[in-house]
Tab-separated table of C-alpha atoms in Angstrom:
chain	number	residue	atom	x	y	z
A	235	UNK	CA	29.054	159.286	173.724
A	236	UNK	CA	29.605	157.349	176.783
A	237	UNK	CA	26.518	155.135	176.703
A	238	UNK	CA	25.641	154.808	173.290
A	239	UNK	CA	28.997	155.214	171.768
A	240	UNK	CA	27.938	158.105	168.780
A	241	UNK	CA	29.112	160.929	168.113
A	242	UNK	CA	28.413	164.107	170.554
A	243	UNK	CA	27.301	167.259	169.767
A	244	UNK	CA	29.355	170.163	172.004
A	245	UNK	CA	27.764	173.370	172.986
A	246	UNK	CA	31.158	175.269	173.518
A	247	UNK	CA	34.762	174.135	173.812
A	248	UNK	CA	36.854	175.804	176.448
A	249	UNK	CA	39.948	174.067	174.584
A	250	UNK	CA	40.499	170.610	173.373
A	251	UNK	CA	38.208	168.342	174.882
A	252	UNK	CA	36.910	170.790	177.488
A	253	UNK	CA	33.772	172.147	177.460
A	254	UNK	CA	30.194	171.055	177.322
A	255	UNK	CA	28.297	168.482	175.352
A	256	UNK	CA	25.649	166.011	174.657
A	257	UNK	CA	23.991	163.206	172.716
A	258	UNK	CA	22.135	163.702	170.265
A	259	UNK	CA	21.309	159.904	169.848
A	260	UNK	CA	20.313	158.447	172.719
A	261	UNK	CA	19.949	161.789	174.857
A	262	UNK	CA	23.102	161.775	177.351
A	263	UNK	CA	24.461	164.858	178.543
A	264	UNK	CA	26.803	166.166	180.689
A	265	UNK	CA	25.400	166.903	184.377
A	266	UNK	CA	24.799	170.569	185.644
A	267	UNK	CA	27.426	171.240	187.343
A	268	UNK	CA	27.076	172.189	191.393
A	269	UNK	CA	30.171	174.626	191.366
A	270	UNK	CA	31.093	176.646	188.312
A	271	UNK	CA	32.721	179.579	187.433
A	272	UNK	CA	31.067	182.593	184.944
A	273	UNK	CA	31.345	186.434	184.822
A	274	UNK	CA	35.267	185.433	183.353
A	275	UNK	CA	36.897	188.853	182.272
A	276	UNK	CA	40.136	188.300	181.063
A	277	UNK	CA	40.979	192.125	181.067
A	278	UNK	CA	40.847	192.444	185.186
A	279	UNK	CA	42.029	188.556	185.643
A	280	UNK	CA	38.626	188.162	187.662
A	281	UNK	CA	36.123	185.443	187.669
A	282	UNK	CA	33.063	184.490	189.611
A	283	UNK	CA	32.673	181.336	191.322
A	284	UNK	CA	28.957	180.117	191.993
A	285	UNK	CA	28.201	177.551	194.596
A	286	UNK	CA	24.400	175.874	193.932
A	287	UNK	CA	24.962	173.429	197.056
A	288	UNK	CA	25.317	176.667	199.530
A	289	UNK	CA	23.568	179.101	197.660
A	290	UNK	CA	27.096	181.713	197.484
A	291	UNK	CA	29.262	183.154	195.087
A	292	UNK	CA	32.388	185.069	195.127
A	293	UNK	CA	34.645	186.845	192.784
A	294	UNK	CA	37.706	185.609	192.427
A	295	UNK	CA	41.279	186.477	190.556
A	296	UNK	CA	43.565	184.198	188.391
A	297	UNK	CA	47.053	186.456	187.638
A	298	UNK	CA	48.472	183.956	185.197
A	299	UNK	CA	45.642	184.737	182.535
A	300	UNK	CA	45.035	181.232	181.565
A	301	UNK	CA	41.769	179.804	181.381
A	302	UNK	CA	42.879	176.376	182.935
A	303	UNK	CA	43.914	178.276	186.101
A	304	UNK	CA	40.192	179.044	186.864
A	305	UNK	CA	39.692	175.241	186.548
A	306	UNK	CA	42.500	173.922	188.801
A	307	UNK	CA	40.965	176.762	191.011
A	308	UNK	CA	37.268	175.096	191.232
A	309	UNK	CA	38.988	172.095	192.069
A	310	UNK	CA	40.710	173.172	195.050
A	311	UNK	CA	37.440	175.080	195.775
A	312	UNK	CA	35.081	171.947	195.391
A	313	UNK	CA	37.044	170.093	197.383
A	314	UNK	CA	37.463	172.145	200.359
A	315	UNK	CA	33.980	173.110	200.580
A	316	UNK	CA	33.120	169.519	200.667
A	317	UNK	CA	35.573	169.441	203.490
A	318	UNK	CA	33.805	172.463	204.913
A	319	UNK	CA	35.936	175.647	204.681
A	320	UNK	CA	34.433	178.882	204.387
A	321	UNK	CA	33.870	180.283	200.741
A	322	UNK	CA	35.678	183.727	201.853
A	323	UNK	CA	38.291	181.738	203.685
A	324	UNK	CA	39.068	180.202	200.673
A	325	UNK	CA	38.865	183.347	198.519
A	326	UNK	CA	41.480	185.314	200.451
A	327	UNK	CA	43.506	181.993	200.357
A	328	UNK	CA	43.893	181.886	196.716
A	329	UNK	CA	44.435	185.705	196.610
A	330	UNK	CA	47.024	185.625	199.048
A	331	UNK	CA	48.932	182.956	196.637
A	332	UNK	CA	51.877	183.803	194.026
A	333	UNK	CA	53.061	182.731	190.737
A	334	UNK	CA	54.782	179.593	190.676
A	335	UNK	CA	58.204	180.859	189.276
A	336	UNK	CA	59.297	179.654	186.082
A	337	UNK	CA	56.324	178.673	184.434
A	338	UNK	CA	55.094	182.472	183.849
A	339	UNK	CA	57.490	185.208	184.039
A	340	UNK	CA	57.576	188.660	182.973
A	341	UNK	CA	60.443	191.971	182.844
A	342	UNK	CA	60.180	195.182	181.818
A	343	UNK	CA	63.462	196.081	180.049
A	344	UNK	CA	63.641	199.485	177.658
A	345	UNK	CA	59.792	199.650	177.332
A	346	UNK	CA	59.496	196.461	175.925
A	347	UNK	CA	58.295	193.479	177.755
A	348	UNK	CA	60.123	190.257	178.047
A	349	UNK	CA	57.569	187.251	178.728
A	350	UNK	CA	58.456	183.594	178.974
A	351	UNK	CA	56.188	180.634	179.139
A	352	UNK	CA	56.483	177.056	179.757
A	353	UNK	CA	54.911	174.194	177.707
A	354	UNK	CA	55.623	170.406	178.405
A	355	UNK	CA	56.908	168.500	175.438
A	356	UNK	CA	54.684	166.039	173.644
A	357	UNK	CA	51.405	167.675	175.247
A	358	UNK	CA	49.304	169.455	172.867
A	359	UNK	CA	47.084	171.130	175.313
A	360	UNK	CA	49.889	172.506	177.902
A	361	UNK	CA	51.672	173.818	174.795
A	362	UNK	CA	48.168	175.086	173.293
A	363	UNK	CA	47.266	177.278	176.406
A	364	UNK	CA	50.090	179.036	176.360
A	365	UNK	CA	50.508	179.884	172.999
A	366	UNK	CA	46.866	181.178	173.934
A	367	UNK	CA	48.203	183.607	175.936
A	368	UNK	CA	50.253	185.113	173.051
A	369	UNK	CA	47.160	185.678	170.951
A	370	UNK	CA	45.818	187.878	173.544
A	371	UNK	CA	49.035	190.001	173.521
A	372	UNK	CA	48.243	193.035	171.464
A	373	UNK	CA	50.717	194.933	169.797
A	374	UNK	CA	54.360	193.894	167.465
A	375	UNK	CA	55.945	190.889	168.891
A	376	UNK	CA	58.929	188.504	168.538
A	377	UNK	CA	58.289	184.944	169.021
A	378	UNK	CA	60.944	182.740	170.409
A	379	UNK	CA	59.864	178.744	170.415
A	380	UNK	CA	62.141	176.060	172.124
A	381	UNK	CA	59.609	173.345	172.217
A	382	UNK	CA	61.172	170.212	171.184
A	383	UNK	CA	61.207	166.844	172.102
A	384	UNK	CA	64.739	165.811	171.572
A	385	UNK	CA	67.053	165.078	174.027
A	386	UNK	CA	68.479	168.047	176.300
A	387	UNK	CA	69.884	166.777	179.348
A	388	UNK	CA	68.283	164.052	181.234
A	389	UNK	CA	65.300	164.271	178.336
A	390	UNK	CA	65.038	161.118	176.463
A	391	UNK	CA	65.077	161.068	172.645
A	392	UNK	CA	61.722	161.003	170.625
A	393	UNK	CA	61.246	160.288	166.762
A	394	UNK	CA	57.662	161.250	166.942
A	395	UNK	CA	56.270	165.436	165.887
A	396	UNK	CA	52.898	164.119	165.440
A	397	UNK	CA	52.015	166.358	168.646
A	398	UNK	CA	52.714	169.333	166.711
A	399	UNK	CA	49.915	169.190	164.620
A	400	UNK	CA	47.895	168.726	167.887
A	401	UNK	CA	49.148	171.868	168.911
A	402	UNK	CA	47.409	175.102	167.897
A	403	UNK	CA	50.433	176.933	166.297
A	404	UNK	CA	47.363	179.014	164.795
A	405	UNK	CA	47.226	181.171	168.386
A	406	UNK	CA	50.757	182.136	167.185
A	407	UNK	CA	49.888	184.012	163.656
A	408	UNK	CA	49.022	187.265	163.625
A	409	UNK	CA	50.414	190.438	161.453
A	410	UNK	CA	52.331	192.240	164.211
A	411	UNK	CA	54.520	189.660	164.742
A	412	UNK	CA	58.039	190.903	163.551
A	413	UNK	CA	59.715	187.820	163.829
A	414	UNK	CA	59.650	184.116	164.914
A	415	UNK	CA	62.950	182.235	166.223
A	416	UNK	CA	62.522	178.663	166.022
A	417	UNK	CA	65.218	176.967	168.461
A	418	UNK	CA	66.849	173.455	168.953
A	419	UNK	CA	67.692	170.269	166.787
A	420	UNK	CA	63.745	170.498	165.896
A	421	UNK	CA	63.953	173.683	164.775
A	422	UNK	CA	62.695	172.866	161.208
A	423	UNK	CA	59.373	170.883	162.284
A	424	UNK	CA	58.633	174.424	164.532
A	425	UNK	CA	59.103	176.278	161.712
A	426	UNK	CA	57.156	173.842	158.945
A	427	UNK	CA	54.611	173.514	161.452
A	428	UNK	CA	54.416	177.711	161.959
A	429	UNK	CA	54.365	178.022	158.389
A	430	UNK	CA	50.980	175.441	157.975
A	431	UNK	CA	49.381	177.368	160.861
A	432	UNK	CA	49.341	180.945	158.322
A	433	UNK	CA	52.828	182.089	159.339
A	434	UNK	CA	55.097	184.435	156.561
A	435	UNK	CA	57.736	182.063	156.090
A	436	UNK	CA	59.938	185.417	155.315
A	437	UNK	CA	60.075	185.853	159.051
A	438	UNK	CA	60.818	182.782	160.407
A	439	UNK	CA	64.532	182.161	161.096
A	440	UNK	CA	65.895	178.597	162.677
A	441	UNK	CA	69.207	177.980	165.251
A	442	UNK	CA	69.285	174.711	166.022
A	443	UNK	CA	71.829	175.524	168.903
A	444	UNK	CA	70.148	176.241	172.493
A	445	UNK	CA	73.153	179.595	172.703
A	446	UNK	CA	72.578	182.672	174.872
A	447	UNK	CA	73.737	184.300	171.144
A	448	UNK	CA	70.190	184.050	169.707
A	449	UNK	CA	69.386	187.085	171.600
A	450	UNK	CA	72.026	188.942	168.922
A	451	UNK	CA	69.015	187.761	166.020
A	452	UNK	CA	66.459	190.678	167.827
A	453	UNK	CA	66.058	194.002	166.668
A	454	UNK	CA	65.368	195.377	169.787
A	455	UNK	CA	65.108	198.825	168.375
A	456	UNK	CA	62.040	197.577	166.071
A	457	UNK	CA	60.413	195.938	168.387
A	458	UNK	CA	60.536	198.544	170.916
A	459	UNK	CA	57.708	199.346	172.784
A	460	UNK	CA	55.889	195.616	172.060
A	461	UNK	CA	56.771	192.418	173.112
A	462	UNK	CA	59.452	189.389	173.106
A	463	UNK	CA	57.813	185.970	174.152
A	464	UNK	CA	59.682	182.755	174.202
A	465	UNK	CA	58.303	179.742	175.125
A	466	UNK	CA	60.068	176.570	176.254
A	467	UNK	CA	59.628	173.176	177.907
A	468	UNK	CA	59.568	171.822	181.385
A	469	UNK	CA	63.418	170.156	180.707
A	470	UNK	CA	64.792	173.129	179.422
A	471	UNK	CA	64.137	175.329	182.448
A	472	UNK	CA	67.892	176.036	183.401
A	473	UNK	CA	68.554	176.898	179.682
A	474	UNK	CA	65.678	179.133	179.883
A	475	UNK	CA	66.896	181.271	182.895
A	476	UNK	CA	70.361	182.121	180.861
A	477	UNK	CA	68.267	182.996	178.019
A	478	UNK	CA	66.265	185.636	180.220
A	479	UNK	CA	69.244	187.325	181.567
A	480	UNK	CA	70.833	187.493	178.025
A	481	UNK	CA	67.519	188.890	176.838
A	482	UNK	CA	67.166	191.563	179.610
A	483	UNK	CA	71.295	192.288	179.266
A	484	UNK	CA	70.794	192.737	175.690
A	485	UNK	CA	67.382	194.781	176.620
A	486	UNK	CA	69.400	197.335	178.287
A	487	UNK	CA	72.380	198.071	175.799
A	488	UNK	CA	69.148	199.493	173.598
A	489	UNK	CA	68.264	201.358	176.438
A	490	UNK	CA	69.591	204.938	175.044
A	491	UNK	CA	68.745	203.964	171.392
């Protein structure tokens, strides 16, 4: 607790530390919020924002899927109705907005999807949100992980994988995945750390090499139909693009199959 220093009691958690809470102890809790968003239906992307200073609400979308995009959304919301734009103004705004390339992507290639999503090294909760987005991805899957924090280019070196175990590998386990490819010179702490979170450690394979080539470890004929993810982090974004177009390449030679 903020005043009294015990511990707090949370009603929900959104993830990690967000959410809503209060003291038990000396009575502290978190103040109603004036703008907040409910109605969240992650099926349709859609989400309704309430505004108690103006008495007005308004359905609005997030494409990316991830909860935190609602919240960056109330922000810019918040502010600019304190600066006194129009809800609707602001609505059409944020509908007329695309993805930020790079961060989300997704191809189509021989009725199988090819997603990739960025994390940024040593942050649990960047990391965690997308691997949330995996858990809500029904249906076989291969899992490709290049989430290090070694050094790749102009990335410095780091000795410490504590943030791992910060991470919630757990969003990553589930029975229709077919295989997970753990990538890069930490290769071995992904795949320890995928094996504590509940993961078969009969399909977990390691390169420590960030080559094109790993595409060649995909049966693309068994997981036809479902899904290939890969994540990776903010420095390894060029990598990442060659890794795409070998994926979708190697996508297409299956085509016929």
């Amino acid at each position: 607790c903020p005043q009294c220093m015990m511990p707090i009691t949370y009603e929900y958690i959104q993830f990690h530390h967000i959410g809503r809470a209060h003291c038990e102890h000396c009575g502290y809790s978190m103040p109603q919020p004036q703008i907040y968003a409910d109605e969240i239906n992650s099926e349709t992307n859609t989400y309704r924002v309430n505004d108690r200073i103006r008495s007005q609400t308004a359905m609005q979308t997030f494409p990316t899927g991830n909860l935190f995009e609602i919240y960056n959304n109330l922000a810019i919301v918040s502010l600019c109705l304190d600066l006194g734009y129009d809800l609707e103004f602001l609505t059409e705004s944020l509908q007329s907005l695309s993805k930020a390339g790079g961060r989300y992507e997704e191809v189509r290639v021989n009725d199988t999807d090819i997603i990739s999503m960025v994390g940024k090294s040593q942050n649990p909760i960047s990391c965690s949100q997308s691997f949330a987005k995996a858990k809500k991805i029904t249906g076989k899957k291969v899992i490709l992980i290049a989430v290090n924090d070694r050094e790749y280019g102009l990335h410095s070196h780091n000795e410490d994988t504590s943030w791992f175990y910060d991470t919630d590998f757990e969003f990553l386990v589930s029975d229709d995945v077919l295989k997970y490819i753990a990538i890069g010179p930490r290769a071995n702490d992904v795949a320890l750390r995928l094996v504590l979170a509940g993961a078969d450690p009969g399909k977990i394979e390691i390169t420590y090499h960030y080559d094109t080539k790993v595409v060649k470890m995909i049966d693309y004929d068994a997981v036809k139909g479902g899904t290939i993810l890969y994540f990776f982090e903010v420095y390894f974004r060029e990598w990442s693009k060659k890794l795409k177009q070998a994926l979708v390449m190697e996508g297409k030679k299956h085509e016929n199959h």
